[in-house]
Amino acid sequence: MSNYHIKHLEEYYQVYRKSVRNPEAFWEEIAEEHFVWRKRWDTVLSWDFKKPEIKWFEGAKLNITENCLDRHLPTRGEKTAIIFEPNNPEEEALHITYRQLHERVCRMANVLLDHGVKKGDRVCIYLPMIPELSVALLACARIGAIHSVVFAGFSSHALSTRINDSDCKIVLTSDGSFRGNKAIDLKGIVDKALEACPGVANVLVVNRTGSDIHMEPTRDKWLQPLLDEAYADCVAEIMDAEDPLFILYTSGSTGTPKGMVHTTAGYMVYTAYTFKNVFQYTENDVYWCTADIGWITGHSYIVYGPLANGATTLMFEGVPSYPDFGRFWEVVEKHKVNQFYTAPTAIRALAKENLEYVEKYDLSSLKVLGSVGEPINEEAWHWYNNNVGKKNSPIVDTWWQTETGGIMITPIPYVTPTTPTYATLPFIGIQPALMDENAKEVKGNQVEGRLCVKFPWPSIARTIWGNHDRYRDTYFSAYENMYFTGDGALRDAVGYYRITGRVDDVIIVSGHNLGTAPIEDAINEHPAVAESAIVGFPHDVKGNALYGYVILKETGESRDRDNLRKEINQQITEHVGPIAKLDKIQFVNGLPKTRSGKIMRRILRKIASNDTSNLGDTSTLLNPEIVQEIMDNSL
Ligand code: WT7
């Protein structure tokens, strides 16, 4: 029996039991048999959720790029590592072999070294979905630099905050990016961001759109000529198992974005192992995850997980709606995609369009369909299953988070019988727990509670960059000796989990995790605004959309409301990014607050969702009369 590739339900249960009874022995075996190490570990695991401190494979030495690239060269050198499908279908797709990818990574690593980047330095990557993005991640990993990828849809303000938080000295970007029929001026956004980032000494620019951009003489350089001149091999830096691999920012319910820190060995082992099983990847399959590498899904399941398995991973630059709504299915047919991994919001958007867009294409290559980022509703699940999978491809509804690094609760296709809207069973090694209001674990089946994890898994984030206290407070203080996810969940009669959604103020819009604080900050910076509160409300494509309650200053009272709404959304676009724009803005005279001054979002959420039959206890409010007024004027 190979514990690395699970093929039957019995085997799942057997391996699961083994992984829980003796996690150290289990992960040691996986690590030993499926990866290359420069030195073996001394200790498989040491952990303390109180401090919190978690270490996997301590003492081991390795480089993750030797696992993702070098070790494949003798057997898979001419195999395609990355298929690049451009935004414009008329532009030719690229097939980059493992040998070519190795060379490109080495060249870029040498360019970074030439610019003084050393082990442990932070490198900000702000690039569209082009091959250079994957190459940049791996080039950092090659030399032990810590990459911090910022999704190229974020605004200059969001970018500068992230650059400064982790003190990046260098930024990799491109002149622009193509998305559908739009070209976006990425370099202009970087220029604006860097006005607030005195620490950045170099900007290396990929030529993608050929647009006319400003190059700051001492700071900015075109990347391609440097790559052409660079040496095509680069010795891998030997890293400790617990050396940071990357920082990736995620929103919290309050405060600034959190720079989640992932380390090398545990992350590698867990993402590779989950990739193999959750997608049942077999040699020569073509795997496609439609996420952007700017999110954790792309880090773990476009780059590291697939490449560590020697897989062929497809990178798509475009959007599902360009040149028309058949684009995804055209790409599936063209590249004979076997595993397809996307978000419910994309499925819902495509399900609204004519079925011909799907039916036109030959999707018979598909074997596994994945879903990630938010709960998948029953309707979307059936549409995906009927029209894309033709009831022949199991759907894996994968629950996980930026913080967990890899997939945590998921069916294993062809192994776990699926149920719509259920993420089903914990993955190997994962020990979930549901907690009640009294912080007690709810045991047994047919129960509901707050979702926690009792025992560390190899790819759990190790800290928040520069703020370990916040890491402890956010994830380890709600329940003793537990990692708290922020989600609610239920466990049904057969032990399947269904994620019911966030129990904090994080709002998931189109699968993007948006914290309320940065958006409210952006609104409040508008000169006419006194105060604001945003909440989510159900939306048939985005899952949730944003509803803003805004109190105007006296000076704003006479202004045209529709213009103000536009300006507020413009303000949000500039500070956070267009993904955070509000669908509805209601101007109010006050916000429901507790006596301690905390906004009662629970009430605002109910009003925004038109669910006002039972507003719950409002007696603790400082200003209960405002509730009726807000309800009377709700949009
Ligand atoms: C939050 C994490 C994991 C990569 C993308 C999101 C929600 C994620 C599911 C799912 C229900 C899900 C949770 C989670 N979520 N996947 N399959 N079913 N909810 O990463 O931005 O860190 O967001 O996304 O609420 O806590 P993220």
XYZ file of C-alpha atoms and ligand atoms in Angstrom:
662
model
C 0.000 0.000 0.000
C 1.305 3.389 -0.938
C 0.332 6.043 1.550
C 1.271 8.664 -1.011
C -1.510 7.919 -3.461
C -4.862 6.948 -1.976
C -7.160 5.054 -4.321
C -9.946 3.523 -2.251
C -12.200 4.601 0.581
C -10.945 1.820 2.829
C -7.440 3.000 2.181
C -8.409 6.564 3.045
C -9.763 5.493 6.422
C -6.769 3.312 7.102
C -4.237 6.013 6.190
C -6.267 8.660 8.011
C -6.239 6.615 11.208
C -2.522 6.072 10.892
C -1.908 9.802 10.318
C -3.851 10.710 13.436
C -2.568 7.993 15.744
C 1.016 8.730 15.002
C 1.372 11.912 12.975
C 5.147 12.055 13.321
C 5.697 8.570 11.954
C 3.205 9.163 9.199
C 4.639 12.456 7.910
C 8.175 11.225 8.325
C 7.455 8.385 5.924
C 5.847 10.695 3.355
C 8.723 13.172 3.623
C 11.367 10.503 3.352
C 10.001 8.679 0.341
C 8.819 11.482 -1.901
C 11.211 14.404 -1.621
C 14.905 15.168 -1.930
C 16.732 16.470 1.120
C 20.253 17.809 1.529
C 20.161 16.705 5.134
C 17.641 14.701 7.096
C 15.652 16.218 9.959
C 16.463 15.675 13.607
C 12.907 16.096 14.883
C 9.762 15.524 12.830
C 7.532 17.822 14.879
C 7.645 20.059 17.894
C 4.694 22.227 18.751
C 3.017 24.381 21.326
C -0.255 26.087 20.400
C 0.066 28.326 23.485
C 3.174 30.192 22.420
C 2.365 29.393 19.557
C 5.346 27.630 18.025
C 5.179 24.943 15.372
C 8.185 23.295 13.748
C 8.191 20.494 11.222
C 11.271 18.548 10.076
C 13.590 20.670 12.191
C 17.228 20.200 11.328
C 16.487 19.200 7.756
C 18.164 21.049 4.894
C 16.720 21.400 1.430
C 15.799 23.705 -1.378
C 12.209 23.532 -2.585
C 13.241 24.294 -6.183
C 15.423 21.191 -6.234
C 12.216 19.310 -5.452
C 10.152 21.231 -8.004
C 12.741 21.352 -10.790
C 16.192 19.731 -10.575
C 15.061 16.303 -9.485
C 12.728 16.038 -12.478
C 15.400 16.846 -15.072
C 16.697 13.297 -15.624
C 13.228 11.813 -16.121
C 10.983 14.727 -17.071
C 13.362 17.256 -18.596
C 11.420 17.455 -21.862
C 8.018 17.203 -20.205
C 5.891 20.368 -20.143
C 5.958 21.942 -16.710
C 3.907 25.037 -17.518
C 1.412 25.635 -20.290
C 0.873 29.350 -20.678
C -2.449 30.296 -22.249
C -2.494 34.027 -23.031
C -5.393 36.424 -22.578
C -5.827 36.740 -26.312
C -6.748 33.397 -27.906
C -5.042 34.499 -31.137
C -1.707 34.630 -29.357
C 0.061 31.291 -29.289
C 0.151 29.251 -26.095
C 3.590 28.452 -24.661
C 4.788 25.069 -23.480
C 7.658 25.417 -21.049
C 9.500 22.186 -20.296
C 11.021 21.344 -16.946
C 14.462 21.947 -18.446
C 13.463 25.348 -19.786
C 11.768 26.296 -16.552
C 14.875 25.315 -14.607
C 16.960 27.530 -16.843
C 14.568 30.472 -16.617
C 14.442 30.203 -12.827
C 18.227 30.082 -12.608
C 18.622 33.138 -14.834
C 16.137 35.134 -12.806
C 17.759 33.974 -9.570
C 21.095 35.266 -10.854
C 19.551 38.612 -11.765
C 18.184 38.907 -8.229
C 21.600 38.036 -6.792
C 23.176 40.689 -9.043
C 20.826 43.203 -7.508
C 22.001 42.386 -4.032
C 19.121 40.157 -2.992
C 20.290 37.741 -0.304
C 18.846 34.859 1.651
C 16.083 36.131 3.923
C 15.492 39.375 1.989
C 11.922 40.109 0.972
C 11.052 40.497 -2.700
C 7.728 42.014 -3.729
C 6.193 40.473 -6.842
C 3.412 42.437 -8.547
C 2.899 40.670 -11.856
C 0.028 39.463 -14.013
C -0.520 35.769 -14.788
C 2.424 35.369 -17.149
C 5.234 32.786 -16.942
C 7.589 35.311 -15.315
C 5.331 35.242 -12.260
C 5.895 31.544 -11.590
C 9.548 31.948 -12.493
C 9.861 34.834 -10.012
C 8.480 32.797 -7.102
C 10.842 29.947 -7.827
C 13.812 32.282 -8.398
C 13.310 33.729 -4.925
C 13.068 30.245 -3.463
C 16.231 29.263 -5.353
C 18.320 31.845 -3.495
C 16.424 31.746 -0.212
C 14.760 35.126 -0.632
C 11.232 35.431 0.772
C 8.674 36.275 -1.878
C 5.708 38.467 -1.139
C 3.309 38.298 -4.051
C 0.712 41.051 -4.211
C -2.279 40.279 -6.446
C -2.010 42.586 -9.461
C -5.614 43.739 -9.010
C -4.717 45.542 -5.785
C -4.391 49.329 -5.799
C -1.226 51.360 -5.276
C -2.176 52.050 -1.675
C -2.695 48.355 -0.920
C 0.601 47.602 -2.647
C 2.625 50.187 -0.731
C 1.204 49.003 2.602
C 2.325 45.468 1.826
C 5.750 46.512 0.534
C 6.420 48.536 3.670
C 5.034 45.994 6.115
C 7.579 43.402 5.044
C 10.273 45.910 4.079
C 10.825 44.774 0.488
C 13.849 46.327 -1.203
C 12.999 45.233 -4.711
C 9.818 44.942 -6.776
C 9.209 42.760 -9.828
C 6.446 44.021 -12.076
C 5.466 44.492 -15.728
C 4.665 47.453 -17.919
C 1.032 46.431 -17.941
C -1.350 43.512 -17.963
C -4.029 42.224 -20.307
C -7.396 41.296 -18.897
C -10.144 40.698 -21.430
C -10.256 43.670 -23.747
C -8.548 45.923 -21.208
C -4.878 46.726 -20.719
C -4.037 47.791 -17.183
C -1.192 50.162 -16.400
C 0.560 48.123 -13.719
C 3.782 50.128 -13.797
C 1.827 53.322 -13.174
C 0.312 51.708 -10.063
C 3.772 50.656 -8.898
C 5.180 54.170 -9.483
C 2.420 55.647 -7.381
C 2.872 53.046 -4.651
C 6.605 53.651 -4.459
C 6.088 57.314 -3.619
C 5.280 55.897 -0.198
C 8.041 53.247 -0.166
C 11.457 54.883 0.306
C 13.033 51.492 1.009
C 12.646 50.157 -2.540
C 15.914 50.494 -4.450
C 15.139 48.498 -7.602
C 12.209 47.756 -9.844
C 12.616 45.083 -12.515
C 10.061 45.360 -15.286
C 8.772 42.651 -17.606
C 7.716 43.837 -21.042
C 4.240 42.401 -21.502
C 1.948 44.987 -23.112
C 4.552 47.148 -24.848
C 2.805 50.230 -23.537
C 4.583 53.506 -23.049
C 5.656 53.746 -19.415
C 7.856 55.874 -17.225
C 11.198 54.330 -16.188
C 12.845 55.940 -13.183
C 16.516 56.155 -14.272
C 18.400 54.818 -11.248
C 15.628 52.596 -9.962
C 13.904 50.831 -12.867
C 15.308 48.317 -15.356
C 13.816 46.141 -18.065
C 14.141 42.536 -16.982
C 14.585 40.735 -20.285
C 18.052 42.075 -21.220
C 19.258 41.167 -17.725
C 17.858 37.642 -18.060
C 19.496 37.239 -21.466
C 22.880 38.104 -20.013
C 22.519 36.098 -16.820
C 24.175 32.727 -16.334
C 21.763 29.850 -17.003
C 22.578 27.869 -13.894
C 22.391 28.874 -10.282
C 23.405 26.847 -7.251
C 20.454 26.391 -4.936
C 20.764 27.992 -1.511
C 20.516 25.323 1.134
C 17.652 26.218 3.436
C 16.591 25.078 6.878
C 13.232 23.342 7.022
C 11.764 26.237 8.985
C 13.261 29.086 6.939
C 10.467 31.284 5.578
C 9.532 30.538 1.977
C 7.043 33.340 1.475
C 4.784 35.957 2.967
C 1.253 36.300 1.656
C -1.126 38.943 2.932
C -4.685 38.159 3.910
C -7.395 40.377 5.372
C -8.485 40.151 8.949
C -11.706 41.355 10.490
C -9.856 44.343 11.901
C -6.619 46.173 11.307
C -4.086 45.995 8.514
C -3.654 42.934 6.302
C -1.817 40.074 7.949
C 1.414 38.884 6.361
C 1.077 35.134 6.793
C 4.479 33.464 6.886
C 4.882 30.009 5.377
C 8.062 28.018 5.823
C 9.850 25.625 3.539
C 9.725 21.917 4.304
C 6.286 21.419 5.824
C 4.648 23.572 3.177
C 6.351 21.609 0.423
C 5.377 18.210 1.828
C 1.763 19.109 2.491
C 1.006 20.950 -0.765
C 2.599 18.180 -2.818
C 0.786 15.409 -0.974
C -2.619 17.122 -1.124
C -2.158 17.959 -4.813
C -1.469 14.349 -5.667
C -4.539 13.033 -3.887
C -7.149 15.767 -4.132
C -6.704 15.912 -7.894
C -5.722 12.246 -8.344
C -2.944 13.515 -10.559
C -1.283 10.869 -12.705
C 1.729 11.349 -14.972
C 0.905 13.164 -18.232
C -2.330 14.657 -16.965
C -2.855 18.340 -17.720
C -3.983 20.210 -14.645
C -5.530 23.673 -14.622
C -6.299 25.894 -11.662
C -7.911 29.172 -12.742
C -6.922 31.122 -9.625
C -4.419 33.951 -9.733
C -0.993 33.231 -8.257
C -1.565 36.364 -6.177
C -3.722 34.220 -3.877
C -2.715 31.183 -1.824
C -4.586 28.885 -4.208
C -2.142 29.854 -6.934
C 0.951 29.532 -4.732
C 0.030 26.049 -3.524
C -1.891 24.605 -6.462
C -0.524 26.296 -9.563
C 3.128 26.471 -8.587
C 4.494 24.443 -5.683
C 2.137 21.456 -5.333
C 1.986 20.583 -9.042
C 5.683 21.166 -9.745
C 6.772 19.129 -6.722
C 4.880 16.242 -8.369
C 6.413 16.826 -11.791
C 2.993 17.770 -13.138
C 1.933 19.879 -16.114
C 0.247 22.985 -14.759
C -1.639 25.465 -16.899
C -1.412 29.219 -16.293
C -4.198 31.308 -17.790
C -3.699 35.032 -18.213
C -7.257 35.959 -19.150
C -10.766 36.072 -17.789
C -13.718 33.654 -18.198
C -15.735 36.153 -20.268
C -13.269 37.074 -23.017
C -13.600 36.869 -25.956
C -16.839 35.209 -24.818
C -18.247 33.058 -22.042
C -16.946 29.897 -23.635
C -13.306 30.767 -22.971
C -12.729 28.327 -20.084
C -14.219 25.451 -22.042
C -12.304 26.359 -25.159
C -9.073 26.151 -23.143
C -10.115 22.810 -21.638
C -10.687 21.401 -25.126
C -7.562 22.945 -26.622
C -5.158 21.636 -23.969
C -7.144 18.507 -23.070
C -7.325 19.511 -19.439
C -7.823 16.603 -17.041
C -8.263 18.399 -13.722
C -10.017 21.747 -13.550
C -10.062 23.809 -10.340
C -12.061 27.024 -10.061
C -14.219 29.140 -7.734
C -18.002 29.019 -7.199
C -18.309 32.658 -8.238
C -16.959 31.814 -11.703
C -19.328 28.862 -11.981
C -22.318 30.999 -11.007
C -21.358 33.696 -13.501
C -21.017 31.161 -16.328
C -24.203 29.336 -15.352
C -26.134 32.533 -16.124
C -25.017 32.445 -19.739
C -26.314 30.375 -22.624
C -25.559 26.654 -22.283
C -24.228 26.634 -25.830
C -21.019 28.178 -24.541
C -20.317 24.927 -22.702
C -21.895 22.510 -25.116
C -19.842 23.745 -28.045
C -16.641 22.229 -26.699
C -15.343 18.747 -26.171
C -14.821 18.425 -22.430
C -14.303 14.662 -22.424
C -10.729 14.997 -21.146
C -11.995 16.164 -17.736
C -11.632 13.715 -14.851
C -11.812 15.904 -11.750
C -13.553 19.221 -11.044
C -12.517 21.356 -8.098
C -14.120 24.210 -6.208
C -12.507 26.588 -3.727
C -12.811 29.908 -1.974
C -16.355 29.992 -0.621
C -19.248 27.626 -0.050
C -20.573 26.241 -3.326
C -24.365 26.456 -3.371
C -26.452 23.524 -4.501
C -27.543 25.095 -7.793
C -23.999 25.919 -8.871
C -22.846 22.445 -7.820
C -25.442 20.769 -10.050
C -24.756 23.068 -12.971
C -21.035 22.261 -12.711
C -21.711 18.558 -12.325
C -24.281 18.302 -15.151
C -22.853 20.608 -17.777
C -19.121 20.586 -17.236
C -18.553 17.174 -15.682
C -21.448 15.518 -17.580
C -22.018 13.650 -14.297
C -18.774 11.835 -14.947
C -16.229 13.918 -13.048
C -16.387 14.055 -9.282
C -16.467 17.555 -7.786
C -14.016 18.213 -4.997
C -15.261 21.036 -2.776
C -11.999 21.951 -1.059
C -12.098 23.953 2.157
C -8.925 25.691 3.308
C -7.391 29.120 3.952
C -4.352 31.289 3.282
C -3.294 30.371 6.816
C -3.590 26.624 6.321
C -1.313 26.618 3.266
C -3.028 23.574 1.790
C -6.395 21.862 1.409
C -7.862 20.724 4.755
C -11.356 19.320 4.254
C -12.150 17.766 0.897
C -13.400 14.707 -0.882
C -10.789 12.596 -2.630
C -12.194 12.061 -6.124
C -13.179 8.477 -7.023
C -12.646 7.691 -3.338
C -15.026 9.788 -1.220
C -18.693 9.770 -2.282
C -19.641 13.435 -2.680
C -22.682 15.346 -1.429
C -23.490 18.782 -2.889
C -22.391 21.678 -0.635
C -20.339 19.393 1.615
C -16.561 19.596 1.755
C -16.978 16.090 3.253
C -14.040 14.572 5.144
C -10.859 15.879 6.709
C -7.807 15.269 4.583
C -5.141 12.881 5.855
C -3.532 14.246 9.013
C -6.193 16.889 9.683
C -8.027 16.767 13.001
C -10.997 19.155 12.933
C -13.064 20.037 15.988
C -16.360 21.902 16.369
C -16.667 24.182 19.387
C -19.778 25.512 21.123
C -20.402 28.944 22.748
C -18.910 27.712 25.997
C -15.657 26.854 24.275
C -16.346 23.148 24.670
C -15.812 20.688 21.879
C -19.050 19.320 20.393
C -18.529 15.616 19.822
C -20.549 13.191 17.770
C -22.434 13.684 14.549
C -25.291 15.960 13.467
C -23.799 18.872 15.342
C -22.756 22.401 14.525
C -20.097 24.746 15.864
C -17.072 26.865 15.217
C -14.471 25.097 13.183
C -11.089 24.535 14.804
C -8.149 22.208 14.248
C -6.693 20.285 17.173
C -3.322 19.232 15.925
C -0.714 20.882 13.682
C -0.345 19.887 10.044
C 2.848 20.540 8.071
C 1.728 23.626 6.109
C 0.143 25.723 8.849
C 1.382 29.357 8.736
C 4.007 29.866 11.430
C 3.455 33.513 12.300
C 2.288 36.902 11.048
C 5.238 38.839 9.684
C 6.419 41.260 12.370
C 3.529 40.547 14.718
C 3.612 37.219 16.500
C 1.207 38.472 19.188
C -1.447 39.110 16.582
C -0.902 35.595 15.252
C -1.533 34.151 18.695
C -4.498 36.405 19.419
C -6.199 35.775 16.094
C -5.843 32.023 15.803
C -4.938 30.505 19.171
C -6.661 32.513 21.873
C -10.354 31.785 21.218
C -10.062 28.124 22.218
C -7.375 26.542 24.319
C -4.917 24.414 22.372
C -6.806 24.843 19.120
C -6.247 26.637 15.862
C -9.433 28.672 15.243
C -10.392 29.093 11.582
C -12.991 31.881 11.794
C -15.522 29.648 10.027
C -18.628 27.913 11.245
C -19.363 24.340 10.180
C -21.696 21.434 10.730
C -20.978 17.716 10.825
C -23.767 15.538 9.459
C -24.918 12.049 10.314
C -22.077 10.350 8.419
C -19.399 12.724 9.674
C -19.251 14.946 6.597
C -18.432 18.607 7.135
C -20.308 21.468 5.589
C -18.783 24.919 5.942
C -21.493 27.427 6.810
C -19.426 30.618 6.438
C -17.423 33.146 8.420
C -18.378 33.825 11.998
C -16.300 37.021 12.146
C -16.360 40.258 10.148
C -14.396 38.897 7.204
C -16.557 39.011 4.058
C -15.893 36.667 1.145
C -16.763 38.427 -2.125
C -16.303 36.374 -5.294
C -14.073 34.085 -3.296
C -11.848 36.976 -2.184
C -11.323 37.459 1.469
C -12.074 41.100 2.239
C -11.640 42.600 5.671
C -14.010 45.378 6.629
C -11.382 47.668 8.160
C -9.347 48.721 5.093
C -12.528 49.346 3.097
C -14.085 51.429 5.839
C -10.824 53.350 6.167
C -10.947 54.128 2.457
C -14.564 55.340 2.665
C -13.827 57.462 5.707
C -11.068 59.278 3.872
C -13.640 60.840 1.587
C -13.921 64.465 2.759
C -17.715 64.336 2.974
C -17.836 61.156 5.078
C -17.978 61.112 8.863
C -18.247 57.394 9.534
C -19.118 54.153 7.804
C -19.772 50.459 8.267
C -19.845 47.756 5.651
C -21.429 44.325 5.751
C -21.967 41.495 3.294
C -25.306 40.491 1.810
C -26.141 37.492 -0.404
C -25.469 37.948 -4.114
C -26.307 35.376 -6.763
C -22.955 35.531 -8.564
C -20.453 36.914 -6.068
C -21.729 34.868 -3.123
C -21.631 38.024 -1.040
C -21.667 41.652 -2.127
C -20.839 44.678 -0.020
C -23.413 47.027 1.500
C -22.128 50.264 2.983
C -23.835 52.421 5.593
C -22.371 55.911 5.444
C -22.835 58.873 7.751
C -22.106 62.166 6.011
C -20.499 65.201 7.550
C -22.574 68.342 7.522
C -20.652 69.537 4.478
C -21.699 66.422 2.591
C -25.411 66.735 3.279
C -26.126 69.023 0.333
C -24.176 66.920 -2.178
C -25.754 64.838 -4.932
C -26.078 61.299 -3.555
C -25.330 59.430 -6.758
C -22.157 61.421 -7.311
C -21.126 60.720 -3.745
C -21.702 57.013 -4.297
C -19.436 57.101 -7.344
C -16.751 59.009 -5.480
C -16.854 56.621 -2.561
C -16.378 53.643 -4.869
C -13.566 55.502 -6.623
C -11.955 56.051 -3.235
C -12.206 52.303 -2.513
C -10.782 51.431 -5.938
C -7.754 53.613 -5.243
C -7.154 52.436 -1.692
C -7.969 48.754 -1.885
C -8.832 47.780 -5.453
C -11.891 47.422 -7.663
C -12.816 44.050 -6.109
C -13.801 45.867 -2.913
C -16.338 48.241 -4.485
C -19.737 48.509 -2.766
C -22.882 47.302 -4.534
C -25.147 49.408 -2.345
C -24.521 52.565 -0.365
C -27.118 53.837 2.081
C -26.657 57.230 3.700
C -27.719 57.116 7.349
C -27.857 59.473 10.301
C -26.323 57.046 12.739
C -25.087 53.457 13.181
C -26.366 51.011 15.794
C -23.734 50.901 18.521
C -23.246 49.125 21.785
C -22.586 51.120 24.913
C -18.912 50.470 24.459
C -19.086 52.069 21.009
C -18.838 48.900 18.950
C -20.917 48.849 15.760
C -23.521 46.051 15.873
C -22.860 44.591 12.460
C -25.213 41.718 13.121
C -28.148 44.133 12.826
C -26.747 45.849 9.751
C -26.175 42.473 8.104
C -29.800 41.516 8.659
C -31.104 44.784 7.241
C -28.819 44.492 4.215
C -30.065 40.944 3.612
C -33.743 41.959 3.968
C -34.049 39.589 6.874
C -35.527 41.838 9.527
C -38.184 39.557 11.017
C -35.957 38.799 13.985
C -33.269 41.354 14.695
C -32.312 39.707 17.961
C -31.561 41.583 21.136
C -31.236 45.330 20.552
C -31.582 46.287 24.190
C -27.876 46.748 24.691
C -27.779 49.417 22.001
C -26.883 52.967 22.843
C -29.257 54.267 20.160
C -31.992 51.674 19.461
C -34.144 54.243 17.609
C -31.662 54.362 14.709
C -32.488 50.769 13.732
C -36.005 51.593 12.565
C -34.784 54.605 10.662
C -32.148 52.550 8.824
C -34.718 49.863 8.050
C -37.199 52.369 6.661
C -34.646 53.697 4.221
C -32.858 50.479 3.299
C -32.012 49.835 -0.344
C -11.854 31.457 3.692
C -10.371 31.546 3.453
C -8.291 28.631 0.303
C -7.993 29.451 -0.818
C -8.962 30.519 -1.159
C -9.492 31.318 -0.005
C -13.685 30.383 2.731
C -12.536 28.670 1.290
C -14.117 27.204 1.029
C -15.001 26.115 0.722
C -16.622 27.136 2.069
C -14.598 28.230 1.864
C -13.698 30.157 4.229
C -12.248 30.355 4.622
N -13.598 29.130 1.988
N -12.848 27.519 0.686
N -14.633 25.098 -0.073
N -16.233 26.131 1.278
N -15.835 28.194 2.381
O -8.492 31.621 0.926
O -8.755 34.076 1.140
O -7.649 32.738 2.964
O -10.124 32.599 2.565
O -12.521 31.171 2.469
O -14.508 31.118 4.839
O -12.061 30.704 5.967
P -8.682 32.812 1.916
